[in-house]
XYZ file of C-alpha atoms in Angstrom:
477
model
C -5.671 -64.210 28.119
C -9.050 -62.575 28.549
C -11.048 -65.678 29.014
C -14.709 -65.970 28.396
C -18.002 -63.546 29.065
C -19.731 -64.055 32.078
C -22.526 -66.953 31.468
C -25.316 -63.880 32.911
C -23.514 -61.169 30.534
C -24.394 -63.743 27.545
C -27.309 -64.984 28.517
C -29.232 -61.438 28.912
C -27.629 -59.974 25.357
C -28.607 -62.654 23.907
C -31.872 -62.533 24.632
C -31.477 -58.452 24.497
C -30.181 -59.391 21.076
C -32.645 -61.710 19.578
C -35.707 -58.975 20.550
C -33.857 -56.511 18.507
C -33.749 -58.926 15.376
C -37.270 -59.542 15.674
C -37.902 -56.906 12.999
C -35.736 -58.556 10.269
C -36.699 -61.561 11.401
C -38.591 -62.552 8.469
C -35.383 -61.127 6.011
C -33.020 -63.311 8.273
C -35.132 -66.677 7.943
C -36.363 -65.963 3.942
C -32.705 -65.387 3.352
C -30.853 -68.277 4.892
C -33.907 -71.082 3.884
C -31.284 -72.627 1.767
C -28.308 -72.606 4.335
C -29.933 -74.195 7.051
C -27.728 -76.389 8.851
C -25.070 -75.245 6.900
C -21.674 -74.038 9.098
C -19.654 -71.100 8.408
C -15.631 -71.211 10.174
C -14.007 -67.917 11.016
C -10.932 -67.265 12.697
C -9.806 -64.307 15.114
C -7.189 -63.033 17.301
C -8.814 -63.728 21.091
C -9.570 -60.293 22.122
C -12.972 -59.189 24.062
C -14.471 -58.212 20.765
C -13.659 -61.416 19.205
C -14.923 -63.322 22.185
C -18.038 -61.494 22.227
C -18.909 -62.495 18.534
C -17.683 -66.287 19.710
C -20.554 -65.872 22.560
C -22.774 -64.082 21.781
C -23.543 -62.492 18.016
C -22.741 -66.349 16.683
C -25.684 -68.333 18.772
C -27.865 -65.210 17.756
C -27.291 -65.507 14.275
C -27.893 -69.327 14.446
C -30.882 -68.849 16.062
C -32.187 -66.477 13.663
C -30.646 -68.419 10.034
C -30.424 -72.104 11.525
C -26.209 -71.163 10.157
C -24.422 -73.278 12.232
C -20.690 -70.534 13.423
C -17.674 -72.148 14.529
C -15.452 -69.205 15.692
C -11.811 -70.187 16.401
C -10.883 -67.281 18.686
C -6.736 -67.985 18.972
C -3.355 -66.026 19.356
C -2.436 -63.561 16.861
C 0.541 -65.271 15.401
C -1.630 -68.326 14.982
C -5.032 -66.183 13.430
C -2.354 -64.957 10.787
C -0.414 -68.039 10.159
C -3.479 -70.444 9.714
C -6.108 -67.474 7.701
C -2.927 -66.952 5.441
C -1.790 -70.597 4.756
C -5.836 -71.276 3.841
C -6.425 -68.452 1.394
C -2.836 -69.357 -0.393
C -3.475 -72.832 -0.676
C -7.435 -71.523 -1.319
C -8.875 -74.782 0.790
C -11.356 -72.937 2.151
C -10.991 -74.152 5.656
C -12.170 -70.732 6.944
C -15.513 -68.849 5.554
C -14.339 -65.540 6.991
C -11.377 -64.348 8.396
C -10.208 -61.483 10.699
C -8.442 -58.729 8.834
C -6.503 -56.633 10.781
C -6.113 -53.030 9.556
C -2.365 -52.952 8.804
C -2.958 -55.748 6.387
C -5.317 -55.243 4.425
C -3.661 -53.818 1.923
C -1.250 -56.828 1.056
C -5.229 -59.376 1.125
C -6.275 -56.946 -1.447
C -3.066 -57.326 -3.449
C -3.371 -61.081 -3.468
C -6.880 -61.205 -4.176
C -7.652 -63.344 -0.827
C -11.115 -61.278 -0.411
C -14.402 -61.152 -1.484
C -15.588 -58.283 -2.776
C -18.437 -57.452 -0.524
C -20.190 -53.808 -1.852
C -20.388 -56.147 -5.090
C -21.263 -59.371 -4.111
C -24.207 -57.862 -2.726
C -25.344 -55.946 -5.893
C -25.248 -59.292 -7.946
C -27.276 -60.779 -5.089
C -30.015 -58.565 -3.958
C -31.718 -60.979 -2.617
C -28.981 -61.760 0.585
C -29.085 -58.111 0.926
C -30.615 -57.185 4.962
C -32.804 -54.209 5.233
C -30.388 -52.920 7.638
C -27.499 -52.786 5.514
C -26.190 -49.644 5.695
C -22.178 -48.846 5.037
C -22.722 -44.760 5.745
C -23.520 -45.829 9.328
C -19.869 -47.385 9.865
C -17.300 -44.632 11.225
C -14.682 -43.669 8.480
C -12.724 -46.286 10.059
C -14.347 -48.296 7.317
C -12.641 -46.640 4.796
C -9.491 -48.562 5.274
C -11.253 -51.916 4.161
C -11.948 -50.376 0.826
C -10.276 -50.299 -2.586
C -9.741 -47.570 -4.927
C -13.137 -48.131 -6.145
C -14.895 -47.533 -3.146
C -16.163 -51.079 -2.715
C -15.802 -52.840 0.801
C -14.000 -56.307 1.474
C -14.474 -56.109 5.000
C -17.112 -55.195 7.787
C -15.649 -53.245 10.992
C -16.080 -55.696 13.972
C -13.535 -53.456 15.991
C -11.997 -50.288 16.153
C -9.510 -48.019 19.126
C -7.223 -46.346 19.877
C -3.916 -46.491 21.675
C -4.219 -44.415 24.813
C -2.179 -43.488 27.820
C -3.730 -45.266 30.659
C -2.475 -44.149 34.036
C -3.603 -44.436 38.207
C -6.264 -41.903 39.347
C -5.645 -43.254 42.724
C -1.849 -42.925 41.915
C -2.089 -39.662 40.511
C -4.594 -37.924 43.037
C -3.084 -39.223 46.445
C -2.234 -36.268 48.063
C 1.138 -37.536 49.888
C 2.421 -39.200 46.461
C 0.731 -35.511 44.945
C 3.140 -33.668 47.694
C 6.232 -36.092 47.138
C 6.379 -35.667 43.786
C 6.191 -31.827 44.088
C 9.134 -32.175 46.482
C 11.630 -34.270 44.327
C 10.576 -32.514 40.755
C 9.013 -29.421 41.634
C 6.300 -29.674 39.335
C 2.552 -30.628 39.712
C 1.636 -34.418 39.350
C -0.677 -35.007 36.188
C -0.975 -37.444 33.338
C 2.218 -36.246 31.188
C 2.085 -33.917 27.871
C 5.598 -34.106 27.241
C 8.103 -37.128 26.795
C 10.276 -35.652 29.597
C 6.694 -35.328 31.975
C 5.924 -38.945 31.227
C 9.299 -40.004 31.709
C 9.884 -38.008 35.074
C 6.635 -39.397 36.287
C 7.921 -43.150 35.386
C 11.277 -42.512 37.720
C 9.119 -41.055 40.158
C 6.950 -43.807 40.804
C 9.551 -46.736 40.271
C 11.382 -44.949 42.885
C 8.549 -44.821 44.939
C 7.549 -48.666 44.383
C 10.936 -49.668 45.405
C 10.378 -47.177 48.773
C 7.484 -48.754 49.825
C 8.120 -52.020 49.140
C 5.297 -52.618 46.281
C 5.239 -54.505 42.810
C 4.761 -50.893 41.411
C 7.009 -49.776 38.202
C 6.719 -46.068 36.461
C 5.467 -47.761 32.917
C 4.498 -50.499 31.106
C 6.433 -50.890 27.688
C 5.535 -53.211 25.354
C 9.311 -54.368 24.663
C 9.009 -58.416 23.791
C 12.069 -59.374 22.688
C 11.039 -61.683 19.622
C 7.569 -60.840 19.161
C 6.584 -57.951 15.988
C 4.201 -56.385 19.751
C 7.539 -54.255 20.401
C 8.212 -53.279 16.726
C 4.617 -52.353 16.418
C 4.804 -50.465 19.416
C 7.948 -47.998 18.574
C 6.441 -47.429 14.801
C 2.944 -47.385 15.392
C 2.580 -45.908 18.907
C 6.073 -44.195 20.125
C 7.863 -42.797 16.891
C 4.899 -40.558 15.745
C 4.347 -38.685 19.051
C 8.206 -37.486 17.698
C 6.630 -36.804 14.406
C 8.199 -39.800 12.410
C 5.101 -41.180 10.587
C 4.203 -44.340 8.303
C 7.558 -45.953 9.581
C 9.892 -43.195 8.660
C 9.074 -44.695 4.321
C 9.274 -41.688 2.337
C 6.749 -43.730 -0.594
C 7.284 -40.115 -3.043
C 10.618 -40.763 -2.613
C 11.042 -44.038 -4.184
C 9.934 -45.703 -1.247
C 12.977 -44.034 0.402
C 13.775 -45.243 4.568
C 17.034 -43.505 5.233
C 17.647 -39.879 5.784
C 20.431 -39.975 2.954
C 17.610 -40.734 0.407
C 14.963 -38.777 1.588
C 13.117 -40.983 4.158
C 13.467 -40.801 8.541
C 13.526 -43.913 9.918
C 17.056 -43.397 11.011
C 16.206 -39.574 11.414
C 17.458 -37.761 14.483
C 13.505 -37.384 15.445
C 13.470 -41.621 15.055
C 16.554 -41.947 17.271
C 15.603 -39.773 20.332
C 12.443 -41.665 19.909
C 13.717 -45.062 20.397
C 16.540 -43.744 23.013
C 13.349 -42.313 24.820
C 11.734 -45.941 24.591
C 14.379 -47.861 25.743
C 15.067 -45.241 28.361
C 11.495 -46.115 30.117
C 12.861 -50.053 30.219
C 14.252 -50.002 34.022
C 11.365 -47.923 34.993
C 9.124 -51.022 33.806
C 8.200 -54.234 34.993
C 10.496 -57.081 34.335
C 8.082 -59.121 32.364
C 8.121 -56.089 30.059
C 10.901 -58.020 27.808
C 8.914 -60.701 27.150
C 5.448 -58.663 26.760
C 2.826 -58.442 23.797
C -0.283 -56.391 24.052
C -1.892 -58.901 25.694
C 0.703 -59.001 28.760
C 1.032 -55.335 28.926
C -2.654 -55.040 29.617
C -2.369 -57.823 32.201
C 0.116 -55.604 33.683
C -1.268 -52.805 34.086
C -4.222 -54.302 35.241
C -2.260 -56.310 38.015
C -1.536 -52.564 39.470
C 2.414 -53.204 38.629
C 2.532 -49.472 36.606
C 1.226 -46.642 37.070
C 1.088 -45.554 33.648
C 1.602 -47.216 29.906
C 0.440 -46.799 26.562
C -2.375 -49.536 26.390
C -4.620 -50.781 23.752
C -7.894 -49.233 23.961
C -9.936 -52.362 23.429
C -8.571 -53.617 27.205
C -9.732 -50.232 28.116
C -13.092 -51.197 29.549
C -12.320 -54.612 31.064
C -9.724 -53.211 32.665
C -11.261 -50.191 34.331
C -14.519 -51.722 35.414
C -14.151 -56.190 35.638
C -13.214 -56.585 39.047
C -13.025 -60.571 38.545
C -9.600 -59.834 36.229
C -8.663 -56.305 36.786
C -7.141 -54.529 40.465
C -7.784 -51.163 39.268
C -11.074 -50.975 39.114
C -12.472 -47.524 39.577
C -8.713 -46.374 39.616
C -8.084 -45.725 35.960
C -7.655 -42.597 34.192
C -7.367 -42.014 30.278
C -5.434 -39.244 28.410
C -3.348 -38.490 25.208
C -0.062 -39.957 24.765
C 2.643 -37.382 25.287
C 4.127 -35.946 22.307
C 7.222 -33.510 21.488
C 6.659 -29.997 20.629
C 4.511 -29.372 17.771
C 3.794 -33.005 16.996
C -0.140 -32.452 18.755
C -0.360 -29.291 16.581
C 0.398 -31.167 13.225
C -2.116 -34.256 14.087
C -5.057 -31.364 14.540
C -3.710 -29.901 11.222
C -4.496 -33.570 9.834
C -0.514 -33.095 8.719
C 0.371 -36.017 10.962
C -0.906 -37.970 13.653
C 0.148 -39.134 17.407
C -0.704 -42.521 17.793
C -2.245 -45.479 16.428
C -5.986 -46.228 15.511
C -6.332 -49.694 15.579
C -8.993 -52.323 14.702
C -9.853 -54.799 12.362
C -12.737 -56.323 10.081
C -13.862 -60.012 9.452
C -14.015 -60.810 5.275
C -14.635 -63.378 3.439
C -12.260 -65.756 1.782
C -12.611 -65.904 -1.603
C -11.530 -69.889 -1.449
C -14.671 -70.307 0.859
C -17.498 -72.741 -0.122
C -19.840 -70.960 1.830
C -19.804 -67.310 0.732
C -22.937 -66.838 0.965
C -23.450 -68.058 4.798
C -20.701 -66.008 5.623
C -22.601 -63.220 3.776
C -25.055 -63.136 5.753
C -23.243 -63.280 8.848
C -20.931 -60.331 8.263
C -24.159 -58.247 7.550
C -25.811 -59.979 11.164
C -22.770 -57.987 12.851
C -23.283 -54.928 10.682
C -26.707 -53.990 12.135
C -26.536 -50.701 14.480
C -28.419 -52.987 16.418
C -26.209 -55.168 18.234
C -23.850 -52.257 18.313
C -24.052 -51.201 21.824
C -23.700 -53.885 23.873
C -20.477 -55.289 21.872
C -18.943 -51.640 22.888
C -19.927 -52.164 25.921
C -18.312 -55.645 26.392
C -15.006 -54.954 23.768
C -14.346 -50.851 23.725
C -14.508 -50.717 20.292
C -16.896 -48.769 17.851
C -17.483 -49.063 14.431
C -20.941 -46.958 13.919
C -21.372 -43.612 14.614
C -24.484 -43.486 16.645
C -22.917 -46.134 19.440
C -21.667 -43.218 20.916
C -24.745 -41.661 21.860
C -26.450 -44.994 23.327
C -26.981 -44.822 26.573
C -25.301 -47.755 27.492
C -22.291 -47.259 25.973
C -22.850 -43.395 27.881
C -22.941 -45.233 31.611
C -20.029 -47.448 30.718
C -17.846 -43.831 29.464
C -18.270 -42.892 32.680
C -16.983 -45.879 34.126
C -13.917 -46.223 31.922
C -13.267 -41.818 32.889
C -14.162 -40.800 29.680
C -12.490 -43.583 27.260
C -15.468 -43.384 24.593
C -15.434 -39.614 24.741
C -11.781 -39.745 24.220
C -11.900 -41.561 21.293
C -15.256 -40.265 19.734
C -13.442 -36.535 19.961
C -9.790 -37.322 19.514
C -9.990 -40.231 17.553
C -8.891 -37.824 14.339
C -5.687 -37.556 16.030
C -4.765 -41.101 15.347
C -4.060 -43.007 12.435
C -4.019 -47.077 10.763
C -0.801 -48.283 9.466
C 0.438 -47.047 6.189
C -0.799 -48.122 2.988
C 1.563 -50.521 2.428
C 1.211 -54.134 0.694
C 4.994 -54.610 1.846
C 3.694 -54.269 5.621
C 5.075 -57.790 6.595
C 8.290 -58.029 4.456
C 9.636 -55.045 5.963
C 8.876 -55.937 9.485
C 10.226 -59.050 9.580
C 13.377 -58.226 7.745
C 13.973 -55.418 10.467
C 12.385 -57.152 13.605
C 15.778 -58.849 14.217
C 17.533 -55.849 14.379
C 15.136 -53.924 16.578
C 15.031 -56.876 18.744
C 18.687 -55.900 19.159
C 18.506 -52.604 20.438
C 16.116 -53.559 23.030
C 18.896 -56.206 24.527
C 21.222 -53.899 24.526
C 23.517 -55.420 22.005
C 23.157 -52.297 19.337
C 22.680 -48.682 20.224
C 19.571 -46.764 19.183
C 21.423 -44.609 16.584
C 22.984 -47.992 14.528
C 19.753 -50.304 14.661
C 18.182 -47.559 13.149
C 20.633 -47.357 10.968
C 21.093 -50.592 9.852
C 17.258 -50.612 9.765
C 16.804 -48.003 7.214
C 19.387 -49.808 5.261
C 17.866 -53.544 5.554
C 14.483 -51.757 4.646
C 15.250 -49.992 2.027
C 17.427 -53.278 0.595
C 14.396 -55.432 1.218
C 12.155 -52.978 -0.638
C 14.577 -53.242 -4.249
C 14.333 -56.527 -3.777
C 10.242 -56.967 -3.648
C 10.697 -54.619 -6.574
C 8.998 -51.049 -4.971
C 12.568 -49.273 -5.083
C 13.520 -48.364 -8.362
């Protein structure tokens, strides 16, 4: 989807990069004299992060170790079906392996990772001067156990942010029309009924003038987990239903009978709300992912969506794949009354914080290689220029370089955004059941967005099915 770096992007961070290491260059060579030629596999989703570790952080890691990286850089389903499949059957195929956030906590349960913070006790020796787990935002903290000790290093982290038109949005005739049919002022919506006023507004207004332009993306796939993850993780806690409406002090309770809200009236005027922004979107909404919705909205077909924050940058300043840019603006996501309130109370939160790490398999025969490597990426370093190129952030002081500075501007204040507001979001719940209760409720879901079941009974029957699948796995007591 995102294709590859630009050969002269590469080419001078690369050499930016390998001046950098020059100070650890004796650690990195002393270190890796008895890998040499040895190769370390990894597998990721391909995302602009991803492909900047495939292009760049890999050749300068071989060129400081003589570690040979292959980086498979694939579709999600395929990342997760193939990492998984290896560290059951523990063949080892793959060194290191993306983990993404909201599964973490089922790896740890299975004992598929190595455990790094201890690995590198027993074996001072691999351990780089510039090692340093305090410089890692406290998006790091998800990639730890109850102990404290790390089995995975940050190689992205965003948020989910409401993209929408400047040019749109600050055209005085569209400005003036809009002020005509609503009577209110055209701005980047607080409120679910702003956002969704604004989406009939311009759909209207597309079909007017004759232009591919819709009132919102929506990230609505039909038989792809993108839509599910959208409504639980992105839509139903700007209504203030959090961690999937699972009540875990209620014995694990989902339905509002036992304690729990996913079929809550707050869940269903959240998913009517959703599926109310469908004819206001594109029609290859239906069969979207994150990866299409970001395609759309940098095609110029909305003029507004809820976007992943690691297409932020691309989007708003690569002219060779994006039309808008120089036209995109960043805010909050709307929420309902009181939700925004909560999230700065740290009593809830409005959207999700998403990200991942790359660990090591603990069926690998090279742990060591892959050691190494995962601490390469860790150095505040090579930090900037992999924000630059991805959007994402992982150590605190990124912010303040001043290349990721020029490129905030560019992008109308995404870093800023995130640096200040990024409390307001939150990871996916705790839950080692993450992927037994989504795909025992995707079906259902999937349902609702057809058409074939209302809001109110797939919620229903969701709560049900979840809380069902949960006796069975043994959580519900």
């Amino acid at each position: 989807m995102y294709g590859k770096l630009g050969a002269g992007l590469a080419a001078a961070t690369l050499s930016l990069m390998l001046a950098t290491t020059s100070a650890f260059a004796d650690f990195w060579s002393d270190a890796s004299k008895d890998l040499k030629g040895v190769t370390i596999h990894g597998i990721s989703e391909s995302t602009p992060p991803s492909n900047y570790v495939k292009n760049v952080l890999g050749p300068a890691f071989t060129k400081a170790t003589g570690i040979n990286v292959e980086f498979e850089a694939t579709s999600w389903d395929q990342m997760y079906d193939k990492a998984i499949k290896d560290m059951e059957a523990k063949t080892g195929v793959y060194d290191f392996v993306y983990i993404e956030q909201d599964i973490i906590y089922s790896y740890l349960a299975r004992n598929f990772l190595v455990d790094i913070t201890k690995t590198l006790a027993d074996k001072p020796a691999l351990k780089s001067p510039d090692w340093d787990p305090s410089k890692f935002t406290t998006f790091a903290n998800y990639f730890k156990d109850d102990k404290g000790d790390l089995y995975g290093v940050p190689m992205e982290a965003f948020i989910k942010v409401y993209l929408y038109r400047k040019d749109l949005f600050d055209d005085p005739a569209i400005k003036e029309a809009f002020k005509k049919k609503t009577g209110k002022d055209l701005a980047p919506a607080k409120t679910h009924e702003e956002y969704k006023a604004i989406a009939d507004f311009f759909t209207a207004y597309g079909k007017e003038k004759g232009e591919e332009l819709w009132g919102s993306t929506v990230q609505a796939n039909t038989g792809h987990p993108a839509s599910w993850y959208e409504f639980f993780e992105s839509v139903a806690p700007t209504f203030g239903v959090y961690n999937w409406g699972i009540d875990a002090s209620k014995n694990y309770a989902a339905t509002v009978a036992d304690g729990g809200s996913m079929n809550s009236p707050q869940a269903k005027k959240a998913l009517e709300y959703w599926l109310s922004l469908l004819p206001d979107a594109p029609p290859e909404s239906t069969a979207s992912t994150w990866d299409e919705v970001a395609a759309t909205f940098a095609a110029g077909r909305a003029a507004q969506g809820l976007v992943y924050g690691e297409n932020a940058a691309w989007i708003a300043t690569d002219a060779a794949k994006s039309k808008v840019v120089g036209k995109v603006g960043v805010a909050l996501p709307p929420t309902e009354p009181g939700v925004m309130e909560a999230a700065e109370a740290g009593k809830g939160y409005i959207g999700y914080y998403d990200g991942g790490a790359f660990g090591i398999n603990y069926g690998s025969k090279q742990q060591d290689a892959a050691l190494l490597f995962l601490e390469y990426i860790a150095q505040e370093s090579v930090q900037a220029d992999w924000a630059v190129a991805g959007a994402r952030i992982t150590h605190t002081a990124t912010y303040d370089d001043p290349k990721v500075k020029a490129q905030d501007v560019k992008t109308n204040g995404y870093y800023t955004l995130m640096k200040d507001d990024g409390k307001l979001f939150a990871g996916a719940p705790p839950y080692p059941f993450h992927a037994q209760v989504r795909e025992a409720t995707a079906s259902i879901f999937y349902k609702a967005i057809t058409g074939d079941l209302s809001a109110s009974d797939a919620l229903d029957q969701m709560a049900q099915t979840t809380q069902d699948e949960l006796k069975k796995l043994g959580y519900r007591k």
